[in-house]
Coordinates of C-alpha atoms and ligand atoms in Angstrom, one line a residue:
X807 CA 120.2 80.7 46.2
X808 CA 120.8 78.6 42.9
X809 CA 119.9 80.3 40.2
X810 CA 119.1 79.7 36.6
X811 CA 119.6 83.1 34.4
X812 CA 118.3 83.5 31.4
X813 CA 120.1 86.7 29.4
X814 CA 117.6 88.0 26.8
X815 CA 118.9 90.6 23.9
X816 CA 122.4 92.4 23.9
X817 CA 122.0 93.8 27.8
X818 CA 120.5 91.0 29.2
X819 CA 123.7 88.6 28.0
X820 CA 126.0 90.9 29.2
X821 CA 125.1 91.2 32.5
X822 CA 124.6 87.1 32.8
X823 CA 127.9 86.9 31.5
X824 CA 129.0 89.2 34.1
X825 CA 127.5 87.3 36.6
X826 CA 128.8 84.1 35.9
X827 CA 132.2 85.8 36.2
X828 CA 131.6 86.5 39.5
X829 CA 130.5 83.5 40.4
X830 CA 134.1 81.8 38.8
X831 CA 136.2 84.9 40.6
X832 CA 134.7 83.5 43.7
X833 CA 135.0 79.5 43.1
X834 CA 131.2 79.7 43.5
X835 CA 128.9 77.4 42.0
X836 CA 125.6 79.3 42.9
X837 CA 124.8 80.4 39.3
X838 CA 124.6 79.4 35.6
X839 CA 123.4 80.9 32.4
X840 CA 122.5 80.7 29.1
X841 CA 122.0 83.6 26.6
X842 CA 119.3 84.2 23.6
X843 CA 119.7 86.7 20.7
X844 CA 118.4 87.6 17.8
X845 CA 121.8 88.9 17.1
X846 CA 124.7 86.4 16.3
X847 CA 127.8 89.3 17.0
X848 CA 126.2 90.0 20.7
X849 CA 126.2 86.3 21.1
X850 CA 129.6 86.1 20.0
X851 CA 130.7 88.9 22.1
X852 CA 130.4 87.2 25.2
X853 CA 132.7 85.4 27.3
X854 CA 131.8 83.3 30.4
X855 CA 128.7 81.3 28.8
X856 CA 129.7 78.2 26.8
X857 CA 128.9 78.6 23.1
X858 CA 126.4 75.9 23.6
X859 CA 124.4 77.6 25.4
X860 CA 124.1 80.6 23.4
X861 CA 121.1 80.2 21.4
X862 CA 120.1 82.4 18.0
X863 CA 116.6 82.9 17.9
X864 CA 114.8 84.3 14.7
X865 CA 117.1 83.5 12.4
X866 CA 114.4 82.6 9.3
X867 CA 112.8 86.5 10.0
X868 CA 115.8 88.7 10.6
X869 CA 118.6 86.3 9.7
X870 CA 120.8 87.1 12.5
X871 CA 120.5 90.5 12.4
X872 CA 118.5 91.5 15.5
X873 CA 115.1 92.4 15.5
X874 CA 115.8 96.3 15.7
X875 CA 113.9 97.8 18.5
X876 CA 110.8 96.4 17.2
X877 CA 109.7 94.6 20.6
X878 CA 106.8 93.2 18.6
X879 CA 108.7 91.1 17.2
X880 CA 110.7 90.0 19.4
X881 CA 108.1 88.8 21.4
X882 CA 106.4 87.0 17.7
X883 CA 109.7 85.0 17.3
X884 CA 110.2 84.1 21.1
X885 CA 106.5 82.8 21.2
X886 CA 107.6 80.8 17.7
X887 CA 110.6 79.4 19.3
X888 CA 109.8 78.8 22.7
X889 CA 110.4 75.0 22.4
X890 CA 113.7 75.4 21.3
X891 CA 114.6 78.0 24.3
X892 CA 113.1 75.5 26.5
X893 CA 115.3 72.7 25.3
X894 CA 118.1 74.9 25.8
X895 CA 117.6 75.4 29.7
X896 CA 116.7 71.8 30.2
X897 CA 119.8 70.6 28.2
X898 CA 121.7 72.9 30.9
X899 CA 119.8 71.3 34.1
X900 CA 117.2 72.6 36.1
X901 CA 116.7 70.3 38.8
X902 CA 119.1 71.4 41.5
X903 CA 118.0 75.5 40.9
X904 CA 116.0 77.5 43.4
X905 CA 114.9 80.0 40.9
X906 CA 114.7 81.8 37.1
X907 CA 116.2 84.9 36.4
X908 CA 115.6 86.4 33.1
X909 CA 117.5 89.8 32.5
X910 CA 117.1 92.0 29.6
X911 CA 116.9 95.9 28.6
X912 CA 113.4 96.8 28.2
X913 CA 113.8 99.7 25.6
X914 CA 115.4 97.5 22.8
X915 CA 113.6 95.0 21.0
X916 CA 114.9 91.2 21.6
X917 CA 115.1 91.4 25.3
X918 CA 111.7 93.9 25.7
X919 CA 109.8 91.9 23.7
X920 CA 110.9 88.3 24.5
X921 CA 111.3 88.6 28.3
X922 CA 107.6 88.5 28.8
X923 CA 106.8 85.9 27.3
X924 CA 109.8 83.1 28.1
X925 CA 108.6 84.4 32.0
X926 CA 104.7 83.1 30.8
X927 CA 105.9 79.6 29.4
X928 CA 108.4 79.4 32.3
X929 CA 106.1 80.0 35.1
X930 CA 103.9 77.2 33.2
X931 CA 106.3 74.5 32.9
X932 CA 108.7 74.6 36.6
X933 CA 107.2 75.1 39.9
X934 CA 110.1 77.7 40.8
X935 CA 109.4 81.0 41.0
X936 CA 110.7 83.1 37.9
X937 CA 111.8 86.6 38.1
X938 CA 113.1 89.0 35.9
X939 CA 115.9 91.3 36.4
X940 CA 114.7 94.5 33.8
X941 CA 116.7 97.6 33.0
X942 CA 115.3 100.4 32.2
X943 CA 116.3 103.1 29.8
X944 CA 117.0 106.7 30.4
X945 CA 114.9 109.1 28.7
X946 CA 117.7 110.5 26.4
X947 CA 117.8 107.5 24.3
X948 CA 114.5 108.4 22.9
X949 CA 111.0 107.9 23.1
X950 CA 111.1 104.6 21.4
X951 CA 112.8 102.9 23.6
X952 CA 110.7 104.8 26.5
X953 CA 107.6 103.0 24.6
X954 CA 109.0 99.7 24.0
X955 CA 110.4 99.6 27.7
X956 CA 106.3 101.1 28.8
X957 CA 104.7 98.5 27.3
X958 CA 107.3 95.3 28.2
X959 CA 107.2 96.4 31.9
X960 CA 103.3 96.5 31.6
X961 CA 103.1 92.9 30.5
X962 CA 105.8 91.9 32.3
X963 CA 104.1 92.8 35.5
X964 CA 101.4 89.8 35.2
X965 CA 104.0 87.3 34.0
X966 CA 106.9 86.7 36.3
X967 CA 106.9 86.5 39.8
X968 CA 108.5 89.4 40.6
X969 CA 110.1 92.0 38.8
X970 CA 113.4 94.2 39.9
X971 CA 113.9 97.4 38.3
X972 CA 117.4 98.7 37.4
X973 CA 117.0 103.0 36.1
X974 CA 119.8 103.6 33.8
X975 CA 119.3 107.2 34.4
X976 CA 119.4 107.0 38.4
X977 CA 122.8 105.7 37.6
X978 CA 124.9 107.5 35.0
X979 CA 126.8 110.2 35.6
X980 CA 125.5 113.8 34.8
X981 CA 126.7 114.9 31.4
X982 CA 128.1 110.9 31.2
X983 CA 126.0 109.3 27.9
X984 CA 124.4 105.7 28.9
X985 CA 126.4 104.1 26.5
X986 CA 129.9 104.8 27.9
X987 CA 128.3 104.2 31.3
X988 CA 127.5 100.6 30.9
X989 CA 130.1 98.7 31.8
X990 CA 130.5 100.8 35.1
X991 CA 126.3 100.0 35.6
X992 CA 126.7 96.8 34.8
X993 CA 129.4 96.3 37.9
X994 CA 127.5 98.4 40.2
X995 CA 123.9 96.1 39.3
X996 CA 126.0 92.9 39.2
X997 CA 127.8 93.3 42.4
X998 CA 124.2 94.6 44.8
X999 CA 122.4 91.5 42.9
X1000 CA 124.7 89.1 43.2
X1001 CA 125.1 89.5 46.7
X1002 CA 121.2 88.7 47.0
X1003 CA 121.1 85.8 44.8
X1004 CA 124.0 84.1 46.6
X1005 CA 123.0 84.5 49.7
X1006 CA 122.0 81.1 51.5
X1007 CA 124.9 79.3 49.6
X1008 CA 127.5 77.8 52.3
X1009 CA 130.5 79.3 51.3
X1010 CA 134.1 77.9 52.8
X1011 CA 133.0 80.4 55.2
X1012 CA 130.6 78.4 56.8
X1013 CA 127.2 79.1 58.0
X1014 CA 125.8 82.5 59.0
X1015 CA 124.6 82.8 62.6
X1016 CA 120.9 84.0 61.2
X1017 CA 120.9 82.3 57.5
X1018 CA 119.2 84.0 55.0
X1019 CA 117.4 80.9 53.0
X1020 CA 116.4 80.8 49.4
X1021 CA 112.9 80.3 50.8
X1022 CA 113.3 83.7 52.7
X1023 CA 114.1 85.6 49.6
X1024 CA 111.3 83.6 47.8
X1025 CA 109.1 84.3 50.8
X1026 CA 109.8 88.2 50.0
X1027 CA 109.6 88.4 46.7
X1028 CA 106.0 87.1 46.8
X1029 CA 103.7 89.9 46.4
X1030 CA 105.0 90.0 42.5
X1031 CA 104.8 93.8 41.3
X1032 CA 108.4 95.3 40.9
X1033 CA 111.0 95.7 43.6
X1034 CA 114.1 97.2 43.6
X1035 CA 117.5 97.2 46.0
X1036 CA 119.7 99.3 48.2
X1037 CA 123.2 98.4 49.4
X1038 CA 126.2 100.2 50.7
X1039 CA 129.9 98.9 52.0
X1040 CA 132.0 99.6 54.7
X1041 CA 135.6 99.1 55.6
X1042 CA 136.4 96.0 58.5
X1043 CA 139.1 97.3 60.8
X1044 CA 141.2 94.5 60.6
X1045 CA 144.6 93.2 62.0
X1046 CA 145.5 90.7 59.1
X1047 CA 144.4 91.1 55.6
X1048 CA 142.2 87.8 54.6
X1049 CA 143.1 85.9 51.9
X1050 CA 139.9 86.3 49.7
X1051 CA 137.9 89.6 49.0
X1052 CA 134.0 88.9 48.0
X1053 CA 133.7 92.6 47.6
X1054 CA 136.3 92.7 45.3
X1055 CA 137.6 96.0 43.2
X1056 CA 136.6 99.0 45.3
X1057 CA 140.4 100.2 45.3
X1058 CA 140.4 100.9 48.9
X1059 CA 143.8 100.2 51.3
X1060 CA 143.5 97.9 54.2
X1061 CA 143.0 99.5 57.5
X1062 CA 144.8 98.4 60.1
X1063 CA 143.6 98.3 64.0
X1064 CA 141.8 96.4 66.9
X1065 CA 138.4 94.4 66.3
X1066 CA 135.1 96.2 67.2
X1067 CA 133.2 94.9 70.4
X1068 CA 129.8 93.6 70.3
X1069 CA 127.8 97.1 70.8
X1070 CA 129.9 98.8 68.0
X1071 CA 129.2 96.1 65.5
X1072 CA 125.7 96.2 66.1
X1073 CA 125.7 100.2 65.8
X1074 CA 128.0 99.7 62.5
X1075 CA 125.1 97.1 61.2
X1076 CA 122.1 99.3 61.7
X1077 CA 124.1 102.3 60.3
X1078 CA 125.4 100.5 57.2
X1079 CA 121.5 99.2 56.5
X1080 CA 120.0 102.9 56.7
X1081 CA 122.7 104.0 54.3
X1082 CA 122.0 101.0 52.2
X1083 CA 117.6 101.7 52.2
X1084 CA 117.9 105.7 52.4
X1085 CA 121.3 105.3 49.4
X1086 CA 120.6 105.2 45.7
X1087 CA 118.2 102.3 44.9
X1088 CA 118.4 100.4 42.0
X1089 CA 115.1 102.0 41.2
X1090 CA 114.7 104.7 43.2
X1091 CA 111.2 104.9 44.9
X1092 CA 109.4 105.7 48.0
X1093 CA 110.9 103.2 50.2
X1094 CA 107.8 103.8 52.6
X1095 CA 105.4 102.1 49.9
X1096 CA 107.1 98.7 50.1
X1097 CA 105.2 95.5 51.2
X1098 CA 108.1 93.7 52.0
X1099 CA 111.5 93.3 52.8
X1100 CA 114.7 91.1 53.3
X1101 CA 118.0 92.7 55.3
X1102 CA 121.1 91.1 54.4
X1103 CA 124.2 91.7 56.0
X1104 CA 127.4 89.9 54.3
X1105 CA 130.9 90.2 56.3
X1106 CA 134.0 88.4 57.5
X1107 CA 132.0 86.1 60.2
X1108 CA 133.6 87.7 63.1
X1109 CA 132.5 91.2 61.7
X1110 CA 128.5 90.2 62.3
X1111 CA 126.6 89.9 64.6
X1112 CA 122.8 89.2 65.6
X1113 CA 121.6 91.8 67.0
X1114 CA 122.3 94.7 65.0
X1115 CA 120.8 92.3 62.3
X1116 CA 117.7 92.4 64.3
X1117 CA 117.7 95.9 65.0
X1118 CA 118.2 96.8 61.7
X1119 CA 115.0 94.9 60.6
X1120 CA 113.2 96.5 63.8
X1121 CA 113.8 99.7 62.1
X1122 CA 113.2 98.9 58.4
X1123 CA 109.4 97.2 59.8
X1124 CA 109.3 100.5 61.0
X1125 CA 110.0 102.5 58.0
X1126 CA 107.9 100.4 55.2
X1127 CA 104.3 100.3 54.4
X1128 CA 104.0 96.2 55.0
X1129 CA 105.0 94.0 58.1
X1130 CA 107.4 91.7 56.8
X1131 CA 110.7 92.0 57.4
X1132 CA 112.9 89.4 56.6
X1133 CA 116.7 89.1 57.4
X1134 CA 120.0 87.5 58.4
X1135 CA 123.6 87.3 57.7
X1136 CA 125.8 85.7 55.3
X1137 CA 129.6 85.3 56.4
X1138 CA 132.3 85.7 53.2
X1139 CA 136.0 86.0 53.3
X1140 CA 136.5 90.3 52.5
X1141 CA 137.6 93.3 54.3
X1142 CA 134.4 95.2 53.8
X1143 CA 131.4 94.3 54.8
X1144 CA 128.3 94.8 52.8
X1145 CA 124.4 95.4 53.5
X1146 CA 121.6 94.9 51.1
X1147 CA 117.7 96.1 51.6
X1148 CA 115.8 94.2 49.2
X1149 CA 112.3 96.1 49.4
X1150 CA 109.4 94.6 47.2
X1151 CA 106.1 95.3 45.7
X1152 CA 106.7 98.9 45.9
X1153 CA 104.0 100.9 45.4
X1154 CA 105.2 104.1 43.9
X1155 CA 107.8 104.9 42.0
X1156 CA 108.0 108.3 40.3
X1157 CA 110.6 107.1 37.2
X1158 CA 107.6 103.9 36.4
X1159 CA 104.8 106.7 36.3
X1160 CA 106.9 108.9 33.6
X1161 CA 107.6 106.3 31.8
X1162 CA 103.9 104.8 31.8
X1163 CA 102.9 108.6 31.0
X1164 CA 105.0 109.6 28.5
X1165 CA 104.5 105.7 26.9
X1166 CA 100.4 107.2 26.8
X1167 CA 101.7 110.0 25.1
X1168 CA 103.4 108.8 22.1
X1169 CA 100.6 106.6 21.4
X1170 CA 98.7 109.7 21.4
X1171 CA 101.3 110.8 19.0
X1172 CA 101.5 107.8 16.7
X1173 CA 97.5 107.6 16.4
X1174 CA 97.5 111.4 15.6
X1175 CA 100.5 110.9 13.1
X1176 CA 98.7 108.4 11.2
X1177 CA 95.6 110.0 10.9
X1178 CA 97.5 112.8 9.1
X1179 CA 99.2 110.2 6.7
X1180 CA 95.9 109.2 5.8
X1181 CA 94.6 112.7 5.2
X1182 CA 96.9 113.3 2.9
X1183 CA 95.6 111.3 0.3
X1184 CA 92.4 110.9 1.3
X1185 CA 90.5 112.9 -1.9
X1186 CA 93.2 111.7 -4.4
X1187 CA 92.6 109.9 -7.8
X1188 CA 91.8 106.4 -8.1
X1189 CA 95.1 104.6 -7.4
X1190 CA 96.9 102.8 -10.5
X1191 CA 96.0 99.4 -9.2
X1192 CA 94.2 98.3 -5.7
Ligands
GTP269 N1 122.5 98.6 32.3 C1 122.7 98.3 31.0 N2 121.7 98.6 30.1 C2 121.9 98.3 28.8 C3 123.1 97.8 28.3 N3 123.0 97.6 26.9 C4 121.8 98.1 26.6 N4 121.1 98.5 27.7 C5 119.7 99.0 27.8 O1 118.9 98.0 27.2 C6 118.1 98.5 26.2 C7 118.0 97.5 25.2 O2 119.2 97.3 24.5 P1 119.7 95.9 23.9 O3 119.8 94.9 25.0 O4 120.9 96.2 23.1 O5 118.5 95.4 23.0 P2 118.1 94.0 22.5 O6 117.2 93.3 23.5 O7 119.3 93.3 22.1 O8 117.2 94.3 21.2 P3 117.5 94.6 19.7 O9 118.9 95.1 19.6 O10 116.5 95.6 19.3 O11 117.3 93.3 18.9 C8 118.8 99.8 25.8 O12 117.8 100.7 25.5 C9 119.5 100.3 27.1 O13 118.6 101.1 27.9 C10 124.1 97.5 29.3 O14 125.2 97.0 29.0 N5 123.8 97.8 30.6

């Protein structure tokens, strides 16, 4: 899939950045990127976007300086600048992509606020679809950013296409603070999603034996609502190492040995797609609740193999609430090979409900606190001037 990402906020041009990264590691061509800030250090922290397309949004109402958590207005100064952000992802070229992605942090203020509506003005001016790619924040950061995150999801919802959900707390360690855990999140989210957006692209692997089309993932992601991903890795027993790992960094040795026959490939399929729906999700969820789904299965071409693919989506039909199943294979030069479970318009998800419930209760909260302030001097004197 070709995708045009949009970063939005500090988190948001990170992970772009990291994906385009990717992309050059693997001599791929599938993605490009801008990034949009209310902050001119995050945008100059960044390395794989060109400084042209970095934009600075804002810069007459916080003068560089970010927008400090206050989502309200960074949605004010998106909506006042929208031409200009639009101007910036046309200068870059649009006519080639399959899709928008628009990533951000929900809990902060740039990315919360301004994600929901570029997704609005997008979805008014292209025919592709436009998703967003939203992480949300783990309740230790504070209630603020539980609200701000509560209320962007909301809108968010009825704006892009589809949403996918990335729990900062499913992810970090226990006793591990959210902030030193980024950079290892960041790899972890990069590397599931990136092997979903690619998908579809021929690759000097050539072509799969069931491809998975852009129009397949498209087709899936459909229903809108929020979806979220599963994926899990194993090793290929091989004789000779290949040249080229797509799965790159997991620090494991090479094993050495025979090629699997048919039957065991299909059995190591279906066993690495339960792993990757019944693993850690990107937001965890009741799997069962899902509408639809996609099965990707990503390998060194002689490592897959079309009718474990099949089974595999046999047995996810079985397991989810909908009956579409989507699914195929993807050959890339590696010595793992790698299934993803893409499973969308889920329909519960216990970490969404906190978050929407405990977003009710600090309004509660601020309306109570502010009747109190106005209490306080509600009897006093006549004020030196009105
Ligand atoms: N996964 C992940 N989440 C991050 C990262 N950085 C921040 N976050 C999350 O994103 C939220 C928003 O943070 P930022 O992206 O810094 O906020 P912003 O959009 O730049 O908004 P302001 O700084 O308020 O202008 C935080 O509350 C975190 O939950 C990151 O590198 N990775």
């Amino acid at each position: 899939m070709r995708v045009f990402f949009i970063g939005f906020g500090q988190a948001g041009g990170k992970i772009v950045d990291m994906f385009l990264a990717h992309d050059k590691k693997l001599q791929n061509s599938s993605f490009r990127g801008i990034a949009v800030n209310s902050a001119r250090t995050d945008l100059l922290g960044l390395h794989n976007i060109d400084m042209k397309d970095r934009l600075l949004i804002g810069q007459t109402v916080v003068k560089g300086h970010g927008v400090g958590t206050d989502n309200v207005c960074g949605a004010k100064i998106t909506a006042d600048e929208i031409d200009t952000i639009i101007n910036a992802i046309d200068t870059r070229g649009t006519h080639d992509i399959d899709a928008f992605i628009v990533v951000a942090g929900l809990g902060g203020g740039t990315g919360s606020g301004g994600t929901p509506v570029l997704c609005r003005h997008l979805k008014r001016i292209y025919r592709e679809p436009v998703y967003a790619l939203a992480m949300i924040p783990a309740p230790e950061e504070g209630r603020l950013y539980s609200y701000n995150a509560a209320r962007s999801l909301a809108t968010l919802v009825n704006e892009a296409d589809n949403t996918f959900v990335f729990d900062n707390s499913a992810w970090k360690e226990e006793g591990e603070s959210v902030k030193s855990a980024y950079d290892r999140l960041n790899e972890e989210l990069v590397r599931r999603f990136g092997v979903l957006f690619r998908a579809g692209e021929v690759g000097q692997f050539g072509v799969g034996e069931m491809v998975v089309d852009s129009s397949e993932i498209i087709n899936t992601l459909r229903g809108g609502g929020i979806s979220t991903i599963g994926y899990a890795i194993s090793d290929v027993i091989t004789k000779t190492k290949p040249k080229k790992s797509f799965f790159s960094g997991f620090g494991k040795k090479d094993k050495e040995g025979s090629s699997l026959t048919g039957e065991d490939k299909s059995a190591k399929i279906i066993g690495l797609v339960r792993r990757a729906m019944l693993g850690r999700l990107t937001l965890p969820c009741d799997y069962t609740t899902a509408e639809r789904a996609l099965v990707l299965v990503a390998g060194p071409p002689n490592e897959l193999d079309r009718k474990g693919v099949e089974k595999s989506k046999s047995w996810v039909e079985e397991n989810i609430a909908g009956i579409e199943v989507r699914g195929g294979d993807y050959p890339v030069g590696s010595n793992y090979i790698a299934a993803v479970v893409l499973l969308s318009t889920i329909g519960k998800a216990p970490r969404i409900t906190e978050l929407l419930e405990q977003a009710k209760e600090t309004k509660q909260d601020v309306i109570k606190s502010v009747d109190r302030k106005s209490n306080l001097f509600e009897d006093a004197i006549d004020p030196l001037f009105e």
